[in-house]
Amino acid sequence: MKRIALFPGSFDPFTKGHEDIILRGLRLFDEVVVGIGNNSSKQRYFPLDVMKELIEKTFEKEQNVRVITYNDLTARIAREIGAKFLLRGLRNTTDFEYENGIAQVNRFVYEEIETVFLITSPNLAPISSSIIRDLHRYGQGVDDFLPYSLSELNRLRELKSSGL
């Protein structure tokens, strides 16, 4: 049976830390599905469709990675795509406290789901999407933290807004 892991998140933006978790997850699972969820309590900074395209481009050579978007409970989506595992990265104990509660609720919704935590690589631990958004918002370059260039993101953003 194929071991499928869902790696859920808002990925606003998708960082080198996220990329690292996926690449390491591919050593454990046959397929990793990146699930870009819609968080109703957050307004996106980067457009969802643009981020999806950038993540797909990041993994275009990895046949065992695919990217989906969803607007439902993560555990339901995992069941729908046949994933028995949720893949999550932990930077620190604060992440663990937050993720532990979510893992328990996911097991309540989908009894067969197991959450697998990978400890963030030390050189990537300081990176978070919220820090990157703040840096970018105030004009600081952030390409060192991303597996793609923001000029590519801005180009895609412009194409989307112009209707092309």
PDB file of C-alpha atoms in Angstrom:
ATOM      1  CA  MET A   1       0.000   0.000   0.000  1.00  0.00           C
ATOM      2  CA  LYS A   2       1.293   3.453  -0.954  1.00  0.00           C
ATOM      3  CA  ARG A   3       2.338   5.592   2.031  1.00  0.00           C
ATOM      4  CA  ILE A   4       0.863   9.044   1.375  1.00  0.00           C
ATOM      5  CA  ALA A   5       1.497  12.006   3.680  1.00  0.00           C
ATOM      6  CA  LEU A   6      -0.404  15.268   3.576  1.00  0.00           C
ATOM      7  CA  PHE A   7       1.718  18.304   4.467  1.00  0.00           C
ATOM      8  CA  PRO A   8      -0.913  20.935   5.316  1.00  0.00           C
ATOM      9  CA  GLY A   9      -0.426  24.639   5.875  1.00  0.00           C
ATOM     10  CA  SER A  10      -1.277  28.100   4.659  1.00  0.00           C
ATOM     11  CA  PHE A  11       2.223  28.482   3.152  1.00  0.00           C
ATOM     12  CA  ASP A  12       1.947  32.254   3.024  1.00  0.00           C
ATOM     13  CA  PRO A  13       4.701  32.188   1.862  1.00  0.00           C
ATOM     14  CA  PHE A  14       6.226  28.749   1.306  1.00  0.00           C
ATOM     15  CA  THR A  15       9.748  28.795   2.789  1.00  0.00           C
ATOM     16  CA  LYS A  16      12.993  26.851   2.575  1.00  0.00           C
ATOM     17  CA  GLY A  17      11.981  25.338   5.920  1.00  0.00           C
ATOM     18  CA  HIS A  18       8.832  23.914   4.320  1.00  0.00           C
ATOM     19  CA  GLU A  19      10.859  22.664   1.361  1.00  0.00           C
ATOM     20  CA  ASP A  20      13.272  20.907   3.729  1.00  0.00           C
ATOM     21  CA  ILE A  21      10.439  19.112   5.557  1.00  0.00           C
ATOM     22  CA  ILE A  22       9.026  17.859   2.242  1.00  0.00           C
ATOM     23  CA  LEU A  23      12.368  16.639   0.921  1.00  0.00           C
ATOM     24  CA  ARG A  24      13.054  14.809   4.175  1.00  0.00           C
ATOM     25  CA  GLY A  25       9.490  13.480   4.203  1.00  0.00           C
ATOM     26  CA  LEU A  26      10.075  11.903   0.793  1.00  0.00           C
ATOM     27  CA  ARG A  27      12.567   9.563   2.493  1.00  0.00           C
ATOM     28  CA  LEU A  28       9.730   8.304   4.709  1.00  0.00           C
ATOM     29  CA  PHE A  29       6.730   8.359   2.383  1.00  0.00           C
ATOM     30  CA  ASP A  30       5.984   7.294  -1.176  1.00  0.00           C
ATOM     31  CA  GLU A  31       4.184  10.555  -1.874  1.00  0.00           C
ATOM     32  CA  VAL A  32       3.897  13.916  -0.141  1.00  0.00           C
ATOM     33  CA  VAL A  33       0.862  16.034  -0.946  1.00  0.00           C
ATOM     34  CA  VAL A  34       1.287  19.706  -0.119  1.00  0.00           C
ATOM     35  CA  GLY A  35      -2.135  20.915   0.982  1.00  0.00           C
ATOM     36  CA  ILE A  36      -2.615  24.657   0.951  1.00  0.00           C
ATOM     37  CA  GLY A  37      -5.510  25.201   3.293  1.00  0.00           C
ATOM     38  CA  ASN A  38      -7.710  28.215   3.590  1.00  0.00           C
ATOM     39  CA  ASN A  39      -7.434  29.648   7.093  1.00  0.00           C
ATOM     40  CA  SER A  40     -10.640  31.617   7.661  1.00  0.00           C
ATOM     41  CA  SER A  41      -9.037  33.620  10.489  1.00  0.00           C
ATOM     42  CA  LYS A  42      -6.220  34.927   8.266  1.00  0.00           C
ATOM     43  CA  GLN A  43      -6.200  37.097   5.173  1.00  0.00           C
ATOM     44  CA  ARG A  44      -3.561  35.889   2.714  1.00  0.00           C
ATOM     45  CA  TYR A  45      -0.580  38.094   1.986  1.00  0.00           C
ATOM     46  CA  PHE A  46       0.427  36.217  -1.179  1.00  0.00           C
ATOM     47  CA  PRO A  47      -2.332  34.979  -3.551  1.00  0.00           C
ATOM     48  CA  LEU A  48      -3.205  31.305  -3.132  1.00  0.00           C
ATOM     49  CA  ASP A  49      -3.061  30.444  -6.845  1.00  0.00           C
ATOM     50  CA  VAL A  50       0.333  32.122  -7.235  1.00  0.00           C
ATOM     51  CA  MET A  51       1.747  30.285  -4.204  1.00  0.00           C
ATOM     52  CA  LYS A  52       0.396  26.974  -5.521  1.00  0.00           C
ATOM     53  CA  GLU A  53       2.157  27.572  -8.831  1.00  0.00           C
ATOM     54  CA  LEU A  54       5.442  28.484  -7.140  1.00  0.00           C
ATOM     55  CA  ILE A  55       5.370  25.359  -4.954  1.00  0.00           C
ATOM     56  CA  GLU A  56       4.626  23.199  -8.010  1.00  0.00           C
ATOM     57  CA  LYS A  57       7.574  24.813  -9.803  1.00  0.00           C
ATOM     58  CA  THR A  58       9.818  24.204  -6.772  1.00  0.00           C
ATOM     59  CA  PHE A  59       9.079  20.463  -6.969  1.00  0.00           C
ATOM     60  CA  GLU A  60       8.673  20.051 -10.726  1.00  0.00           C
ATOM     61  CA  LYS A  61      11.452  17.417 -10.768  1.00  0.00           C
ATOM     62  CA  GLU A  62       9.973  15.479  -7.838  1.00  0.00           C
ATOM     63  CA  GLN A  63       7.345  13.121  -9.233  1.00  0.00           C
ATOM     64  CA  ASN A  64       6.228  12.126  -5.721  1.00  0.00           C
ATOM     65  CA  VAL A  65       5.161  15.630  -4.695  1.00  0.00           C
ATOM     66  CA  ARG A  66       1.874  17.192  -5.693  1.00  0.00           C
ATOM     67  CA  VAL A  67       0.131  20.345  -4.577  1.00  0.00           C
ATOM     68  CA  ILE A  68      -3.572  20.807  -3.808  1.00  0.00           C
ATOM     69  CA  THR A  69      -5.671  23.571  -2.314  1.00  0.00           C
ATOM     70  CA  TYR A  70      -8.586  22.925   0.003  1.00  0.00           C
ATOM     71  CA  ASN A  71     -11.244  24.568   2.103  1.00  0.00           C
ATOM     72  CA  ASP A  72     -12.265  21.886   4.617  1.00  0.00           C
ATOM     73  CA  LEU A  73     -10.973  20.126   7.705  1.00  0.00           C
ATOM     74  CA  THR A  74      -7.452  18.836   7.115  1.00  0.00           C
ATOM     75  CA  ALA A  75      -8.327  15.357   8.405  1.00  0.00           C
ATOM     76  CA  ARG A  76     -11.218  15.078   5.953  1.00  0.00           C
ATOM     77  CA  ILE A  77      -8.969  16.054   3.055  1.00  0.00           C
ATOM     78  CA  ALA A  78      -6.375  13.503   4.183  1.00  0.00           C
ATOM     79  CA  ARG A  79      -9.031  10.776   4.143  1.00  0.00           C
ATOM     80  CA  GLU A  80     -10.290  11.955   0.741  1.00  0.00           C
ATOM     81  CA  ILE A  81      -6.835  11.721  -0.887  1.00  0.00           C
ATOM     82  CA  GLY A  82      -5.947   8.436   0.820  1.00  0.00           C
ATOM     83  CA  ALA A  83      -3.309   9.878   3.155  1.00  0.00           C
ATOM     84  CA  LYS A  84      -2.776   8.023   6.427  1.00  0.00           C
ATOM     85  CA  PHE A  85      -0.163  10.503   7.638  1.00  0.00           C
ATOM     86  CA  LEU A  86       0.057  14.212   8.292  1.00  0.00           C
ATOM     87  CA  LEU A  87       3.559  15.628   7.981  1.00  0.00           C
ATOM     88  CA  ARG A  88       4.454  18.589  10.199  1.00  0.00           C
ATOM     89  CA  GLY A  89       7.644  20.449  11.052  1.00  0.00           C
ATOM     90  CA  LEU A  90       8.569  21.558  14.555  1.00  0.00           C
ATOM     91  CA  ARG A  91      10.921  24.482  15.173  1.00  0.00           C
ATOM     92  CA  ASN A  92      10.549  24.670  18.949  1.00  0.00           C
ATOM     93  CA  THR A  93       8.441  23.651  21.965  1.00  0.00           C
ATOM     94  CA  THR A  94       5.858  26.336  21.200  1.00  0.00           C
ATOM     95  CA  ASP A  95       5.257  24.668  17.818  1.00  0.00           C
ATOM     96  CA  PHE A  96       4.909  21.309  19.591  1.00  0.00           C
ATOM     97  CA  GLU A  97       2.249  22.601  22.005  1.00  0.00           C
ATOM     98  CA  TYR A  98       0.246  24.047  19.127  1.00  0.00           C
ATOM     99  CA  GLU A  99       0.679  21.027  16.829  1.00  0.00           C
ATOM    100  CA  ASN A 100      -0.085  18.482  19.562  1.00  0.00           C
ATOM    101  CA  GLY A 101      -3.601  19.842  20.044  1.00  0.00           C
ATOM    102  CA  ILE A 102      -4.253  19.847  16.317  1.00  0.00           C
ATOM    103  CA  ALA A 103      -2.952  16.269  16.000  1.00  0.00           C
ATOM    104  CA  GLN A 104      -5.381  15.119  18.716  1.00  0.00           C
ATOM    105  CA  VAL A 105      -8.346  16.753  16.972  1.00  0.00           C
ATOM    106  CA  ASN A 106      -7.315  15.281  13.625  1.00  0.00           C
ATOM    107  CA  ARG A 107      -7.329  11.793  15.210  1.00  0.00           C
ATOM    108  CA  PHE A 108     -10.845  12.516  16.504  1.00  0.00           C
ATOM    109  CA  VAL A 109     -12.026  13.409  12.984  1.00  0.00           C
ATOM    110  CA  TYR A 110     -10.074  10.650  11.163  1.00  0.00           C
ATOM    111  CA  GLU A 111      -9.134   7.799  13.482  1.00  0.00           C
ATOM    112  CA  GLU A 112      -6.597   6.266  11.067  1.00  0.00           C
ATOM    113  CA  ILE A 113      -4.491   9.412  10.674  1.00  0.00           C
ATOM    114  CA  GLU A 114      -1.039   9.612  12.272  1.00  0.00           C
ATOM    115  CA  THR A 115       0.798  12.899  12.594  1.00  0.00           C
ATOM    116  CA  VAL A 116       4.532  12.633  11.963  1.00  0.00           C
ATOM    117  CA  PHE A 117       6.690  15.460  13.294  1.00  0.00           C
ATOM    118  CA  LEU A 118      10.093  16.288  11.834  1.00  0.00           C
ATOM    119  CA  ILE A 119      12.380  18.594  13.750  1.00  0.00           C
ATOM    120  CA  THR A 120      13.371  21.560  11.610  1.00  0.00           C
ATOM    121  CA  SER A 121      16.953  21.580  10.384  1.00  0.00           C
ATOM    122  CA  PRO A 122      18.917  23.923  12.713  1.00  0.00           C
ATOM    123  CA  ASN A 123      19.934  26.363   9.985  1.00  0.00           C
ATOM    124  CA  LEU A 124      16.272  26.830   9.006  1.00  0.00           C
ATOM    125  CA  ALA A 125      14.708  26.999  12.486  1.00  0.00           C
ATOM    126  CA  PRO A 126      14.535  30.821  12.683  1.00  0.00           C
ATOM    127  CA  ILE A 127      12.490  31.039   9.476  1.00  0.00           C
ATOM    128  CA  SER A 128       8.736  31.531   9.719  1.00  0.00           C
ATOM    129  CA  SER A 129       6.201  32.716   7.182  1.00  0.00           C
ATOM    130  CA  SER A 130       5.032  35.514   9.476  1.00  0.00           C
ATOM    131  CA  ILE A 131       8.583  36.869   9.883  1.00  0.00           C
ATOM    132  CA  ILE A 132       9.100  36.720   6.119  1.00  0.00           C
ATOM    133  CA  ARG A 133       5.819  38.572   5.519  1.00  0.00           C
ATOM    134  CA  ASP A 134       6.852  41.315   7.953  1.00  0.00           C
ATOM    135  CA  LEU A 135      10.297  41.681   6.395  1.00  0.00           C
ATOM    136  CA  HIS A 136       8.784  41.824   2.908  1.00  0.00           C
ATOM    137  CA  ARG A 137       6.025  44.230   3.932  1.00  0.00           C
ATOM    138  CA  TYR A 138       8.677  46.735   5.034  1.00  0.00           C
ATOM    139  CA  GLY A 139      10.877  46.372   1.969  1.00  0.00           C
ATOM    140  CA  GLN A 140      13.512  43.942   3.252  1.00  0.00           C
ATOM    141  CA  GLY A 141      14.765  41.320   0.809  1.00  0.00           C
ATOM    142  CA  VAL A 142      13.692  37.792   1.744  1.00  0.00           C
ATOM    143  CA  ASP A 143      14.841  35.628  -1.187  1.00  0.00           C
ATOM    144  CA  ASP A 144      17.450  33.908   1.034  1.00  0.00           C
ATOM    145  CA  PHE A 145      14.579  32.291   2.961  1.00  0.00           C
ATOM    146  CA  LEU A 146      12.578  31.115  -0.072  1.00  0.00           C
ATOM    147  CA  PRO A 147      13.166  28.286  -2.584  1.00  0.00           C
ATOM    148  CA  TYR A 148      12.101  30.665  -5.397  1.00  0.00           C
ATOM    149  CA  SER A 149      12.693  34.320  -6.154  1.00  0.00           C
ATOM    150  CA  LEU A 150      10.185  36.964  -5.154  1.00  0.00           C
ATOM    151  CA  SER A 151      10.701  38.561  -8.557  1.00  0.00           C
ATOM    152  CA  GLU A 152       9.120  35.374  -9.963  1.00  0.00           C
ATOM    153  CA  LEU A 153       6.315  35.679  -7.408  1.00  0.00           C
ATOM    154  CA  ASN A 154       5.760  39.332  -8.320  1.00  0.00           C
ATOM    155  CA  ARG A 155       5.743  38.446 -12.034  1.00  0.00           C
ATOM    156  CA  LEU A 156       3.088  35.767 -11.459  1.00  0.00           C
ATOM    157  CA  ARG A 157       1.093  38.146  -9.270  1.00  0.00           C
ATOM    158  CA  GLU A 158       1.061  40.749 -12.040  1.00  0.00           C
ATOM    159  CA  LEU A 159       0.031  38.180 -14.652  1.00  0.00           C
ATOM    160  CA  LYS A 160      -2.840  36.992 -12.450  1.00  0.00           C
ATOM    161  CA  SER A 161      -4.060  40.506 -11.722  1.00  0.00           C
ATOM    162  CA  SER A 162      -3.960  41.457 -15.402  1.00  0.00           C
ATOM    163  CA  GLY A 163      -6.075  38.408 -16.276  1.00  0.00           C
ATOM    164  CA  LEU A 164      -3.404  36.623 -18.342  1.00  0.00           C
TER     165      LEU A 164
END
